[in-house]
mmCIF file of C-alpha atoms in Angstrom:
data_model
loop_
_atom_site.group_PDB
_atom_site.id
_atom_site.type_symbol
_atom_site.label_atom_id
_atom_site.label_comp_id
_atom_site.label_asym_id
_atom_site.label_seq_id
_atom_site.Cartn_x
_atom_site.Cartn_y
_atom_site.Cartn_z
ATOM 1 C CA UNK A 1 0.000 0.000 0.000
ATOM 2 C CA UNK A 2 1.296 3.444 -0.899
ATOM 3 C CA UNK A 3 2.191 5.764 1.964
ATOM 4 C CA UNK A 4 -0.246 8.644 2.182
ATOM 5 C CA UNK A 5 0.630 12.025 3.579
ATOM 6 C CA UNK A 6 -1.328 14.993 4.841
ATOM 7 C CA UNK A 7 -0.737 18.578 3.719
ATOM 8 C CA UNK A 8 -2.426 21.230 5.842
ATOM 9 C CA UNK A 9 -4.671 23.648 3.952
ATOM 10 C CA UNK A 10 -2.573 26.661 4.902
ATOM 11 C CA UNK A 11 0.440 24.927 3.314
ATOM 12 C CA UNK A 12 -1.164 24.322 -0.095
ATOM 13 C CA UNK A 13 0.684 27.300 -1.586
ATOM 14 C CA UNK A 14 3.915 25.370 -1.067
ATOM 15 C CA UNK A 15 2.733 22.759 -3.583
ATOM 16 C CA UNK A 16 2.391 25.467 -6.231
ATOM 17 C CA UNK A 17 5.783 26.887 -5.267
ATOM 18 C CA UNK A 18 7.558 23.529 -5.449
ATOM 19 C CA UNK A 19 6.086 22.845 -8.876
ATOM 20 C CA UNK A 20 7.289 26.217 -10.160
ATOM 21 C CA UNK A 21 10.734 25.605 -8.683
ATOM 22 C CA UNK A 22 10.825 22.253 -10.500
ATOM 23 C CA UNK A 23 10.362 24.113 -13.790
ATOM 24 C CA UNK A 24 6.650 23.600 -14.415
ATOM 25 C CA UNK A 25 4.087 26.099 -15.563
ATOM 26 C CA UNK A 26 1.183 25.492 -13.207
ATOM 27 C CA UNK A 27 -2.326 25.158 -14.648
ATOM 28 C CA UNK A 28 -5.318 24.841 -12.370
ATOM 29 C CA UNK A 29 -9.053 25.467 -11.979
ATOM 30 C CA UNK A 30 -10.152 29.095 -11.999
ATOM 31 C CA UNK A 31 -13.496 30.816 -12.391
ATOM 32 C CA UNK A 32 -13.940 32.658 -15.679
ATOM 33 C CA UNK A 33 -17.052 33.480 -17.700
ATOM 34 C CA UNK A 34 -19.235 31.845 -15.035
ATOM 35 C CA UNK A 35 -17.490 28.483 -15.424
ATOM 36 C CA UNK A 36 -14.478 26.638 -14.031
ATOM 37 C CA UNK A 37 -11.649 26.445 -16.556
ATOM 38 C CA UNK A 38 -8.028 25.275 -16.421
ATOM 39 C CA UNK A 39 -5.813 28.359 -16.610
ATOM 40 C CA UNK A 40 -2.363 29.505 -15.387
ATOM 41 C CA UNK A 41 -2.213 29.498 -11.617
ATOM 42 C CA UNK A 42 0.294 31.001 -9.203
ATOM 43 C CA UNK A 43 -1.598 31.692 -5.943
ATOM 44 C CA UNK A 44 -4.092 29.657 -3.954
ATOM 45 C CA UNK A 45 -6.352 32.725 -3.873
ATOM 46 C CA UNK A 46 -7.019 32.107 -7.570
ATOM 47 C CA UNK A 47 -8.560 28.693 -6.892
ATOM 48 C CA UNK A 48 -12.383 28.373 -6.737
ATOM 49 C CA UNK A 49 -12.596 28.368 -2.938
ATOM 50 C CA UNK A 50 -16.107 27.784 -1.647
ATOM 51 C CA UNK A 51 -17.489 27.282 -5.164
ATOM 52 C CA UNK A 52 -19.670 24.383 -6.227
ATOM 53 C CA UNK A 53 -21.598 23.619 -9.405
ATOM 54 C CA UNK A 54 -25.197 22.751 -10.220
ATOM 55 C CA UNK A 55 -25.567 20.707 -13.390
ATOM 56 C CA UNK A 56 -28.525 19.207 -15.224
ATOM 57 C CA UNK A 57 -29.456 18.619 -18.873
ATOM 58 C CA UNK A 58 -28.790 21.938 -20.615
ATOM 59 C CA UNK A 59 -27.896 23.602 -17.320
ATOM 60 C CA UNK A 60 -24.599 24.625 -15.704
ATOM 61 C CA UNK A 61 -24.297 27.165 -12.893
ATOM 62 C CA UNK A 62 -21.715 27.980 -10.269
ATOM 63 C CA UNK A 63 -22.911 28.537 -6.719
ATOM 64 C CA UNK A 64 -21.396 29.645 -3.437
ATOM 65 C CA UNK A 65 -20.987 27.056 -0.706
ATOM 66 C CA UNK A 66 -19.828 27.291 2.884
ATOM 67 C CA UNK A 67 -17.338 24.431 2.601
ATOM 68 C CA UNK A 68 -14.272 26.566 1.902
ATOM 69 C CA UNK A 69 -12.832 23.788 -0.249
ATOM 70 C CA UNK A 70 -10.985 24.322 -3.541
ATOM 71 C CA UNK A 71 -12.289 21.253 -5.413
ATOM 72 C CA UNK A 72 -15.912 21.035 -4.281
ATOM 73 C CA UNK A 73 -17.151 20.942 -7.886
ATOM 74 C CA UNK A 74 -17.562 18.089 -10.357
ATOM 75 C CA UNK A 75 -16.431 19.095 -13.862
ATOM 76 C CA UNK A 76 -16.221 22.272 -15.881
ATOM 77 C CA UNK A 77 -16.737 22.479 -19.630
ATOM 78 C CA UNK A 78 -13.015 22.098 -20.258
ATOM 79 C CA UNK A 79 -11.147 18.856 -19.693
ATOM 80 C CA UNK A 80 -7.374 18.589 -20.121
ATOM 81 C CA UNK A 81 -7.805 17.678 -23.807
ATOM 82 C CA UNK A 82 -6.780 21.165 -25.063
ATOM 83 C CA UNK A 83 -3.421 20.757 -23.309
ATOM 84 C CA UNK A 84 -2.461 17.720 -25.404
ATOM 85 C CA UNK A 85 -4.667 17.832 -28.506
ATOM 86 C CA UNK A 86 -4.585 21.533 -29.357
ATOM 87 C CA UNK A 87 -7.836 23.109 -30.630
ATOM 88 C CA UNK A 88 -5.839 24.712 -33.452
ATOM 89 C CA UNK A 89 -2.202 24.414 -34.472
ATOM 90 C CA UNK A 90 0.094 24.771 -37.477
ATOM 91 C CA UNK A 91 1.654 21.547 -38.764
ATOM 92 C CA UNK A 92 3.844 22.894 -41.575
ATOM 93 C CA UNK A 93 4.593 26.043 -43.563
ATOM 94 C CA UNK A 94 5.535 26.645 -47.168
ATOM 95 C CA UNK A 95 7.614 29.509 -48.542
ATOM 96 C CA UNK A 96 7.968 30.607 -52.157
ATOM 97 C CA UNK A 97 11.608 31.242 -53.049
ATOM 98 C CA UNK A 98 12.776 34.025 -55.426
ATOM 99 C CA UNK A 99 13.251 31.433 -58.188
ATOM 100 C CA UNK A 100 9.671 30.208 -57.768
ATOM 101 C CA UNK A 101 10.465 27.016 -55.864
ATOM 102 C CA UNK A 102 8.395 26.076 -52.825
ATOM 103 C CA UNK A 103 10.177 25.121 -49.620
ATOM 104 C CA UNK A 104 8.190 23.195 -47.001
ATOM 105 C CA UNK A 105 9.165 23.456 -43.353
ATOM 106 C CA UNK A 106 7.716 21.347 -40.590
ATOM 107 C CA UNK A 107 6.416 23.375 -37.666
ATOM 108 C CA UNK A 108 7.858 21.741 -34.550
ATOM 109 C CA UNK A 109 5.467 21.380 -31.625
ATOM 110 C CA UNK A 110 5.838 23.899 -28.839
ATOM 111 C CA UNK A 111 5.559 22.438 -25.363
ATOM 112 C CA UNK A 112 6.929 23.279 -21.964
ATOM 113 C CA UNK A 113 6.758 21.320 -18.711
ATOM 114 C CA UNK A 114 3.249 21.852 -17.386
ATOM 115 C CA UNK A 115 1.731 20.782 -14.076
ATOM 116 C CA UNK A 116 -2.053 20.476 -14.066
ATOM 117 C CA UNK A 117 -3.808 20.567 -10.694
ATOM 118 C CA UNK A 118 -7.350 19.266 -10.300
ATOM 119 C CA UNK A 119 -7.514 16.461 -12.874
ATOM 120 C CA UNK A 120 -10.497 14.164 -12.291
ATOM 121 C CA UNK A 121 -10.710 10.391 -12.727
ATOM 122 C CA UNK A 122 -12.914 10.663 -15.818
ATOM 123 C CA UNK A 123 -10.386 12.938 -17.512
ATOM 124 C CA UNK A 124 -7.522 10.590 -16.702
ATOM 125 C CA UNK A 125 -9.505 7.790 -18.336
ATOM 126 C CA UNK A 126 -10.054 10.003 -21.381
ATOM 127 C CA UNK A 127 -6.344 10.809 -21.514
ATOM 128 C CA UNK A 128 -5.578 7.085 -21.529
ATOM 129 C CA UNK A 129 -7.846 6.682 -24.562
ATOM 130 C CA UNK A 130 -6.077 9.531 -26.356
ATOM 131 C CA UNK A 131 -2.719 7.976 -25.547
ATOM 132 C CA UNK A 132 -3.912 4.811 -27.242
ATOM 133 C CA UNK A 133 -4.985 6.748 -30.332
ATOM 134 C CA UNK A 134 -2.207 9.332 -30.703
ATOM 135 C CA UNK A 135 0.790 7.421 -29.296
ATOM 136 C CA UNK A 136 0.282 3.655 -29.500
ATOM 137 C CA UNK A 137 0.379 3.418 -33.256
ATOM 138 C CA UNK A 138 2.921 2.875 -35.998
ATOM 139 C CA UNK A 139 3.060 6.652 -36.498
ATOM 140 C CA UNK A 140 2.732 8.498 -33.174
ATOM 141 C CA UNK A 141 1.548 12.088 -33.395
ATOM 142 C CA UNK A 142 4.648 14.245 -32.660
ATOM 143 C CA UNK A 143 2.661 17.261 -31.475
ATOM 144 C CA UNK A 144 0.588 15.229 -29.030
ATOM 145 C CA UNK A 145 3.635 13.255 -27.906
ATOM 146 C CA UNK A 146 5.629 16.371 -27.081
ATOM 147 C CA UNK A 147 2.833 17.921 -25.016
ATOM 148 C CA UNK A 148 1.971 14.653 -23.316
ATOM 149 C CA UNK A 149 5.469 13.899 -22.111
ATOM 150 C CA UNK A 150 5.733 17.360 -20.580
ATOM 151 C CA UNK A 151 2.638 16.937 -18.400
ATOM 152 C CA UNK A 152 2.764 16.543 -14.631
ATOM 153 C CA UNK A 153 -0.697 15.583 -13.400
ATOM 154 C CA UNK A 154 -2.048 16.316 -9.931
ATOM 155 C CA UNK A 155 -5.293 14.365 -9.712
ATOM 156 C CA UNK A 156 -8.168 14.921 -7.293
ATOM 157 C CA UNK A 157 -10.501 12.257 -5.953
ATOM 158 C CA UNK A 158 -14.103 13.398 -6.325
ATOM 159 C CA UNK A 159 -15.921 13.904 -3.025
ATOM 160 C CA UNK A 160 -19.186 14.894 -4.688
ATOM 161 C CA UNK A 161 -20.862 14.181 -8.004
ATOM 162 C CA UNK A 162 -23.047 16.382 -10.171
ATOM 163 C CA UNK A 163 -26.441 15.041 -11.182
ATOM 164 C CA UNK A 164 -25.036 14.606 -14.703
ATOM 165 C CA UNK A 165 -22.114 12.398 -13.622
ATOM 166 C CA UNK A 166 -22.163 8.671 -14.384
ATOM 167 C CA UNK A 167 -18.497 7.627 -14.222
ATOM 168 C CA UNK A 168 -19.445 4.736 -11.925
ATOM 169 C CA UNK A 169 -21.463 3.292 -14.821
ATOM 170 C CA UNK A 170 -18.445 3.380 -17.141
ATOM 171 C CA UNK A 171 -16.008 2.218 -14.441
ATOM 172 C CA UNK A 172 -13.863 5.357 -14.574
ATOM 173 C CA UNK A 173 -14.416 7.055 -11.211
ATOM 174 C CA UNK A 174 -14.906 8.795 -8.892
ATOM 175 C CA UNK A 175 -11.633 7.477 -7.458
ATOM 176 C CA UNK A 176 -8.515 8.175 -9.549
ATOM 177 C CA UNK A 177 -6.889 4.906 -10.505
ATOM 178 C CA UNK A 178 -3.998 5.470 -12.909
ATOM 179 C CA UNK A 179 -2.167 7.966 -15.085
ATOM 180 C CA UNK A 180 -1.316 10.618 -12.464
ATOM 181 C CA UNK A 181 1.830 11.792 -10.692
ATOM 182 C CA UNK A 182 0.239 13.016 -7.457
ATOM 183 C CA UNK A 183 -3.262 12.439 -6.095
ATOM 184 C CA UNK A 184 -5.131 14.687 -3.666
ATOM 185 C CA UNK A 185 -8.146 13.943 -1.517
ATOM 186 C CA UNK A 186 -9.507 17.166 -0.065
ATOM 187 C CA UNK A 187 -10.741 17.428 3.516
ATOM 188 C CA UNK A 188 -11.885 20.532 5.356
ATOM 189 C CA UNK A 189 -8.511 21.067 7.020
ATOM 190 C CA UNK A 190 -6.187 19.891 4.258
ATOM 191 C CA UNK A 191 -5.279 17.239 1.700
ATOM 192 C CA UNK A 192 -4.406 13.573 1.879
ATOM 193 C CA UNK A 193 -1.741 13.010 -0.775
ATOM 194 C CA UNK A 194 -0.033 10.084 -2.434
ATOM 195 C CA UNK A 195 2.588 9.825 -5.174
ATOM 196 C CA UNK A 196 2.218 7.544 -8.158
ATOM 197 C CA UNK A 197 5.476 8.283 -10.032
ATOM 198 C CA UNK A 198 9.047 9.125 -9.140
ATOM 199 C CA UNK A 199 8.443 12.708 -10.293
ATOM 200 C CA UNK A 200 5.431 12.894 -8.032
ATOM 201 C CA UNK A 201 7.390 11.480 -5.119
ATOM 202 C CA UNK A 202 10.093 14.118 -5.586
ATOM 203 C CA UNK A 203 7.522 16.904 -5.278
ATOM 204 C CA UNK A 204 5.854 15.222 -2.307
ATOM 205 C CA UNK A 205 9.188 14.853 -0.526
ATOM 206 C CA UNK A 206 9.769 18.592 -0.902
ATOM 207 C CA UNK A 207 6.574 19.448 0.996
ATOM 208 C CA UNK A 208 6.086 19.781 4.744
ATOM 209 C CA UNK A 209 3.634 16.957 5.319
ATOM 210 C CA UNK A 210 2.687 14.582 8.096
ATOM 211 C CA UNK A 211 1.517 10.994 7.896
ATOM 212 C CA UNK A 212 -2.189 10.776 7.218
ATOM 213 C CA UNK A 213 -4.096 9.556 10.271
ATOM 214 C CA UNK A 214 -6.581 6.712 10.330
ATOM 215 C CA UNK A 215 -9.415 9.202 10.835
ATOM 216 C CA UNK A 216 -8.327 11.237 7.812
ATOM 217 C CA UNK A 217 -8.164 8.141 5.635
ATOM 218 C CA UNK A 218 -11.655 7.165 6.768
ATOM 219 C CA UNK A 219 -12.918 10.633 5.843
ATOM 220 C CA UNK A 220 -11.432 10.204 2.370
ATOM 221 C CA UNK A 221 -13.123 6.844 1.868
ATOM 222 C CA UNK A 222 -16.426 8.219 3.135
ATOM 223 C CA UNK A 223 -16.185 11.163 0.712
ATOM 224 C CA UNK A 224 -15.483 8.964 -2.303
ATOM 225 C CA UNK A 225 -18.284 6.624 -1.265
ATOM 226 C CA UNK A 226 -20.644 9.581 -0.990
ATOM 227 C CA UNK A 227 -19.729 10.730 -4.507
ATOM 228 C CA UNK A 228 -20.377 7.200 -5.755
ATOM 229 C CA UNK A 229 -23.848 6.987 -4.249
ATOM 230 C CA UNK A 230 -24.792 10.441 -5.541
ATOM 231 C CA UNK A 231 -24.706 9.092 -9.097
ATOM 232 C CA UNK A 232 -28.077 7.798 -10.255
ATOM 233 C CA UNK A 233 -27.639 7.599 -14.032
ATOM 234 C CA UNK A 234 -27.212 4.072 -15.365
ATOM 235 C CA UNK A 235 -26.368 2.671 -18.785
ATOM 236 C CA UNK A 236 -28.686 0.064 -20.322
ATOM 237 C CA UNK A 237 -27.829 -3.503 -19.396
ATOM 238 C CA UNK A 238 -26.205 -5.798 -21.928
ATOM 239 C CA UNK A 239 -23.837 -5.128 -24.794
ATOM 240 C CA UNK A 240 -24.172 -1.559 -26.027
ATOM 241 C CA UNK A 241 -22.278 -2.289 -29.291
ATOM 242 C CA UNK A 242 -24.727 -5.094 -30.126
ATOM 243 C CA UNK A 243 -27.705 -2.995 -29.100
ATOM 244 C CA UNK A 244 -26.642 -0.012 -31.205
ATOM 245 C CA UNK A 245 -25.822 -2.161 -34.202
ATOM 246 C CA UNK A 246 -29.303 -3.651 -34.029
ATOM 247 C CA UNK A 247 -30.814 -0.173 -33.601
ATOM 248 C CA UNK A 248 -29.398 1.397 -36.762
ATOM 249 C CA UNK A 249 -32.915 1.773 -38.202
ATOM 250 C CA UNK A 250 -34.625 2.423 -34.868
ATOM 251 C CA UNK A 251 -37.494 4.937 -35.192
ATOM 252 C CA UNK A 252 -36.258 6.844 -32.160
ATOM 253 C CA UNK A 253 -33.424 8.406 -34.169
ATOM 254 C CA UNK A 254 -35.931 10.533 -36.047
ATOM 255 C CA UNK A 255 -37.105 12.162 -32.811
ATOM 256 C CA UNK A 256 -33.757 13.966 -32.736
ATOM 257 C CA UNK A 257 -34.646 15.872 -35.891
ATOM 258 C CA UNK A 258 -36.689 18.348 -33.849
ATOM 259 C CA UNK A 259 -34.256 18.468 -30.913
ATOM 260 C CA UNK A 260 -30.607 18.222 -31.957
ATOM 261 C CA UNK A 261 -29.156 21.503 -33.268
ATOM 262 C CA UNK A 262 -25.950 19.835 -34.540
ATOM 263 C CA UNK A 263 -24.100 22.673 -32.810
ATOM 264 C CA UNK A 264 -21.167 20.442 -31.857
ATOM 265 C CA UNK A 265 -21.166 21.441 -28.176
ATOM 266 C CA UNK A 266 -21.176 17.798 -27.097
ATOM 267 C CA UNK A 267 -18.077 16.979 -29.146
ATOM 268 C CA UNK A 268 -16.297 20.175 -28.069
ATOM 269 C CA UNK A 269 -16.661 19.440 -24.343
ATOM 270 C CA UNK A 270 -16.224 15.667 -24.665
ATOM 271 C CA UNK A 271 -12.780 14.712 -23.285
ATOM 272 C CA UNK A 272 -12.373 11.817 -25.746
ATOM 273 C CA UNK A 273 -13.635 13.204 -29.092
ATOM 274 C CA UNK A 274 -10.715 13.819 -31.440
ATOM 275 C CA UNK A 275 -12.225 14.518 -34.866
ATOM 276 C CA UNK A 276 -10.181 17.092 -36.733
ATOM 277 C CA UNK A 277 -10.143 19.044 -39.968
ATOM 278 C CA UNK A 278 -7.220 20.512 -41.905
ATOM 279 C CA UNK A 279 -7.062 24.045 -43.284
ATOM 280 C CA UNK A 280 -4.599 26.077 -45.375
ATOM 281 C CA UNK A 281 -4.039 29.796 -44.899
ATOM 282 C CA UNK A 282 -2.274 31.839 -47.585
ATOM 283 C CA UNK A 283 -0.503 35.103 -46.788
ATOM 284 C CA UNK A 284 -1.760 38.245 -48.499
ATOM 285 C CA UNK A 285 1.397 38.558 -50.603
ATOM 286 C CA UNK A 286 1.149 34.938 -51.728
ATOM 287 C CA UNK A 287 4.676 34.112 -50.591
ATOM 288 C CA UNK A 288 3.916 31.904 -47.614
ATOM 289 C CA UNK A 289 1.161 29.567 -46.475
ATOM 290 C CA UNK A 290 0.404 27.589 -43.352
ATOM 291 C CA UNK A 291 -1.196 24.170 -43.137
ATOM 292 C CA UNK A 292 -2.948 23.596 -39.839
ATOM 293 C CA UNK A 293 -5.389 21.314 -38.127
ATOM 294 C CA UNK A 294 -8.211 22.209 -35.816
ATOM 295 C CA UNK A 295 -10.909 20.432 -33.907
ATOM 296 C CA UNK A 296 -13.708 19.092 -36.053
ATOM 297 C CA UNK A 297 -16.995 17.393 -35.275
ATOM 298 C CA UNK A 298 -19.018 14.580 -36.773
ATOM 299 C CA UNK A 299 -21.992 16.948 -36.423
ATOM 300 C CA UNK A 300 -20.508 19.123 -39.164
ATOM 301 C CA UNK A 301 -21.901 18.264 -42.637
ATOM 302 C CA UNK A 302 -18.361 18.462 -44.043
ATOM 303 C CA UNK A 303 -17.369 15.544 -41.818
ATOM 304 C CA UNK A 304 -19.213 13.132 -44.150
ATOM 305 C CA UNK A 305 -18.630 15.028 -47.405
ATOM 306 C CA UNK A 306 -17.352 12.682 -50.113
ATOM 307 C CA UNK A 307 -17.038 13.652 -53.783
ATOM 308 C CA UNK A 308 -19.909 16.121 -53.941
ATOM 309 C CA UNK A 309 -22.205 14.318 -51.517
ATOM 310 C CA UNK A 310 -22.857 14.784 -47.812
ATOM 311 C CA UNK A 311 -23.447 11.225 -46.626
ATOM 312 C CA UNK A 312 -25.031 12.270 -43.335
ATOM 313 C CA UNK A 313 -26.983 15.338 -44.383
ATOM 314 C CA UNK A 314 -29.780 15.010 -41.815
ATOM 315 C CA UNK A 315 -29.357 15.871 -38.160
ATOM 316 C CA UNK A 316 -30.529 12.480 -36.807
ATOM 317 C CA UNK A 317 -27.963 10.747 -38.984
ATOM 318 C CA UNK A 318 -25.154 12.763 -37.438
ATOM 319 C CA UNK A 319 -26.322 12.133 -33.899
ATOM 320 C CA UNK A 320 -26.631 8.429 -34.739
ATOM 321 C CA UNK A 321 -23.050 8.437 -36.015
ATOM 322 C CA UNK A 322 -21.772 10.085 -32.847
ATOM 323 C CA UNK A 323 -23.675 7.945 -30.346
ATOM 324 C CA UNK A 324 -23.087 4.673 -32.198
ATOM 325 C CA UNK A 325 -19.378 5.344 -32.507
ATOM 326 C CA UNK A 326 -18.981 6.580 -28.940
ATOM 327 C CA UNK A 327 -20.699 3.625 -27.268
ATOM 328 C CA UNK A 328 -20.467 0.971 -29.968
ATOM 329 C CA UNK A 329 -17.791 0.815 -32.648
ATOM 330 C CA UNK A 330 -15.274 2.551 -30.370
ATOM 331 C CA UNK A 331 -15.077 -0.757 -28.494
ATOM 332 C CA UNK A 332 -13.843 -2.467 -31.642
ATOM 333 C CA UNK A 333 -11.114 0.144 -32.070
ATOM 334 C CA UNK A 334 -9.895 0.656 -28.509
ATOM 335 C CA UNK A 335 -11.287 -2.193 -26.438
ATOM 336 C CA UNK A 336 -13.637 0.034 -24.484
ATOM 337 C CA UNK A 337 -16.364 2.614 -25.002
ATOM 338 C CA UNK A 338 -15.407 6.189 -25.817
ATOM 339 C CA UNK A 339 -17.472 7.520 -22.911
ATOM 340 C CA UNK A 340 -15.940 8.097 -19.472
ATOM 341 C CA UNK A 341 -19.141 9.231 -17.762
ATOM 342 C CA UNK A 342 -18.177 12.863 -17.158
ATOM 343 C CA UNK A 343 -21.651 14.088 -18.192
ATOM 344 C CA UNK A 344 -20.387 17.213 -19.938
ATOM 345 C CA UNK A 345 -22.353 16.491 -23.108
ATOM 346 C CA UNK A 346 -25.537 16.469 -21.024
ATOM 347 C CA UNK A 347 -24.956 19.760 -19.212
ATOM 348 C CA UNK A 348 -23.573 21.657 -22.200
ATOM 349 C CA UNK A 349 -26.172 20.570 -24.749
ATOM 350 C CA UNK A 350 -28.208 23.777 -25.265
ATOM 351 C CA UNK A 351 -31.419 21.764 -25.645
ATOM 352 C CA UNK A 352 -30.670 19.301 -22.835
ATOM 353 C CA UNK A 353 -30.316 16.049 -24.801
ATOM 354 C CA UNK A 354 -29.310 13.332 -22.334
ATOM 355 C CA UNK A 355 -27.237 10.452 -23.733
ATOM 356 C CA UNK A 356 -28.474 8.140 -20.986
ATOM 357 C CA UNK A 357 -32.088 8.773 -21.955
ATOM 358 C CA UNK A 358 -31.299 8.318 -25.653
ATOM 359 C CA UNK A 359 -29.580 4.985 -25.028
ATOM 360 C CA UNK A 360 -32.492 3.859 -22.869
ATOM 361 C CA UNK A 361 -34.961 4.711 -25.651
ATOM 362 C CA UNK A 362 -32.857 2.877 -28.231
ATOM 363 C CA UNK A 363 -32.693 -0.216 -26.020
ATOM 364 C CA UNK A 364 -36.458 -0.633 -26.389
ATOM 365 C CA UNK A 365 -37.429 -2.982 -29.216
ATOM 366 C CA UNK A 366 -38.073 -0.990 -32.434
ATOM 367 C CA UNK A 367 -41.583 -2.451 -32.708
ATOM 368 C CA UNK A 368 -42.495 -1.205 -29.231
ATOM 369 C CA UNK A 369 -40.937 2.191 -29.876
ATOM 370 C CA UNK A 370 -42.752 2.506 -33.191
ATOM 371 C CA UNK A 371 -46.076 1.929 -31.492
ATOM 372 C CA UNK A 372 -45.382 4.972 -29.307
ATOM 373 C CA UNK A 373 -44.341 7.231 -32.200
ATOM 374 C CA UNK A 374 -46.788 9.487 -34.109
ATOM 375 C CA UNK A 375 -48.295 7.864 -37.201
ATOM 376 C CA UNK A 376 -46.879 10.580 -39.422
ATOM 377 C CA UNK A 377 -43.312 10.306 -38.102
ATOM 378 C CA UNK A 378 -41.019 10.155 -41.164
ATOM 379 C CA UNK A 379 -38.444 7.436 -41.617
ATOM 380 C CA UNK A 380 -34.775 8.283 -41.225
ATOM 381 C CA UNK A 381 -33.515 9.032 -44.716
ATOM 382 C CA UNK A 382 -30.226 7.706 -46.004
ATOM 383 C CA UNK A 383 -29.636 10.599 -48.424
ATOM 384 C CA UNK A 384 -30.801 14.187 -48.283
ATOM 385 C CA UNK A 385 -29.840 17.655 -49.391
ATOM 386 C CA UNK A 386 -26.834 19.186 -47.591
ATOM 387 C CA UNK A 387 -27.779 20.841 -44.334
ATOM 388 C CA UNK A 388 -26.773 24.333 -43.318
ATOM 389 C CA UNK A 389 -23.527 24.954 -41.474
ATOM 390 C CA UNK A 390 -24.019 24.179 -37.758
ATOM 391 C CA UNK A 391 -23.442 26.685 -35.007
ATOM 392 C CA UNK A 392 -20.001 26.533 -33.450
ATOM 393 C CA UNK A 393 -19.422 25.477 -29.839
ATOM 394 C CA UNK A 394 -19.594 28.105 -27.137
ATOM 395 C CA UNK A 395 -16.439 29.240 -25.356
ATOM 396 C CA UNK A 396 -17.221 28.190 -21.812
ATOM 397 C CA UNK A 397 -20.124 30.540 -21.168
ATOM 398 C CA UNK A 398 -23.276 29.486 -19.368
ATOM 399 C CA UNK A 399 -25.750 27.532 -21.436
ATOM 400 C CA UNK A 400 -28.938 29.511 -22.040
#
């Protein structure tokens, strides 16, 4: 069993100081635009002390609490995905020489040692999935690899869950299990800490800590247990890949035509989505150009554009693609579902679409579901005229 230490609350600043002294830029949770985002952090006063969150389908609000804790919130709209898989970056540049030749120069990734404080279990699980995709392949992504190897992760065990959380259903939380350097469990008077790597142990050894008492360890277990029991959302029983494959023509998909806006919010806040698109930008004088990549979404009509045809032109088709891939075919690719139960897609959907409710509806036999649908409900088309360009994701502001 790993030795666990206790850091008094009034000594938490020393953790930030030791990380800076070790050469890390410190990133942590801060309140901005009525949400909790990961941003540069230098003082404990910048942490969301006494702040909690209220989440529901299509609803996210920050509220004051009397706990005085720094991590008494579940998840914000931003996971750690932007720190490894950049929302937008240049991959290479081209320059036109005086003789007309084009010279192509690779744009090396820019990364510096970064310590992230406040990483949750669901986001560590998502990071593990991204590692499998971007690193464990014949051609690892150099930009992701450079950022990933420079990360120092300070994880936090969840002591409360939002109503949108269901990480217990996916097996990814609320206790952090792997992929971190240091782990914190917050109590009223301080933090129970344990190291998971040699780098984490070096930082822990530089702090003024005491051995965690039996009572403190019991408080930690009680807090994690409380967060577990607060989660009430459950996935349908049985094999989701088999269920979704059988439900490809389910009449329930069409109900999304009047609900889903194809805005892409769910894919923007999802910690595992990694769709991307590539763009070229030419300078005004025509002498240089940049080739970059940026986050994409399977809700964008261009995502399924092939030789003059948008394969998934209707909104229900795009939602079907996303949900079926996330909970079904992802298992074939990575050995597990692409959902880690963070619930962000539920809270940040502007119309409050709940993936748990959608999966439950799709698990009902099509014949039974059809008997509940209006007689004039149209069938889900396989080809249709291109849809309009969807609205872009919001930048962390409250959902209307």
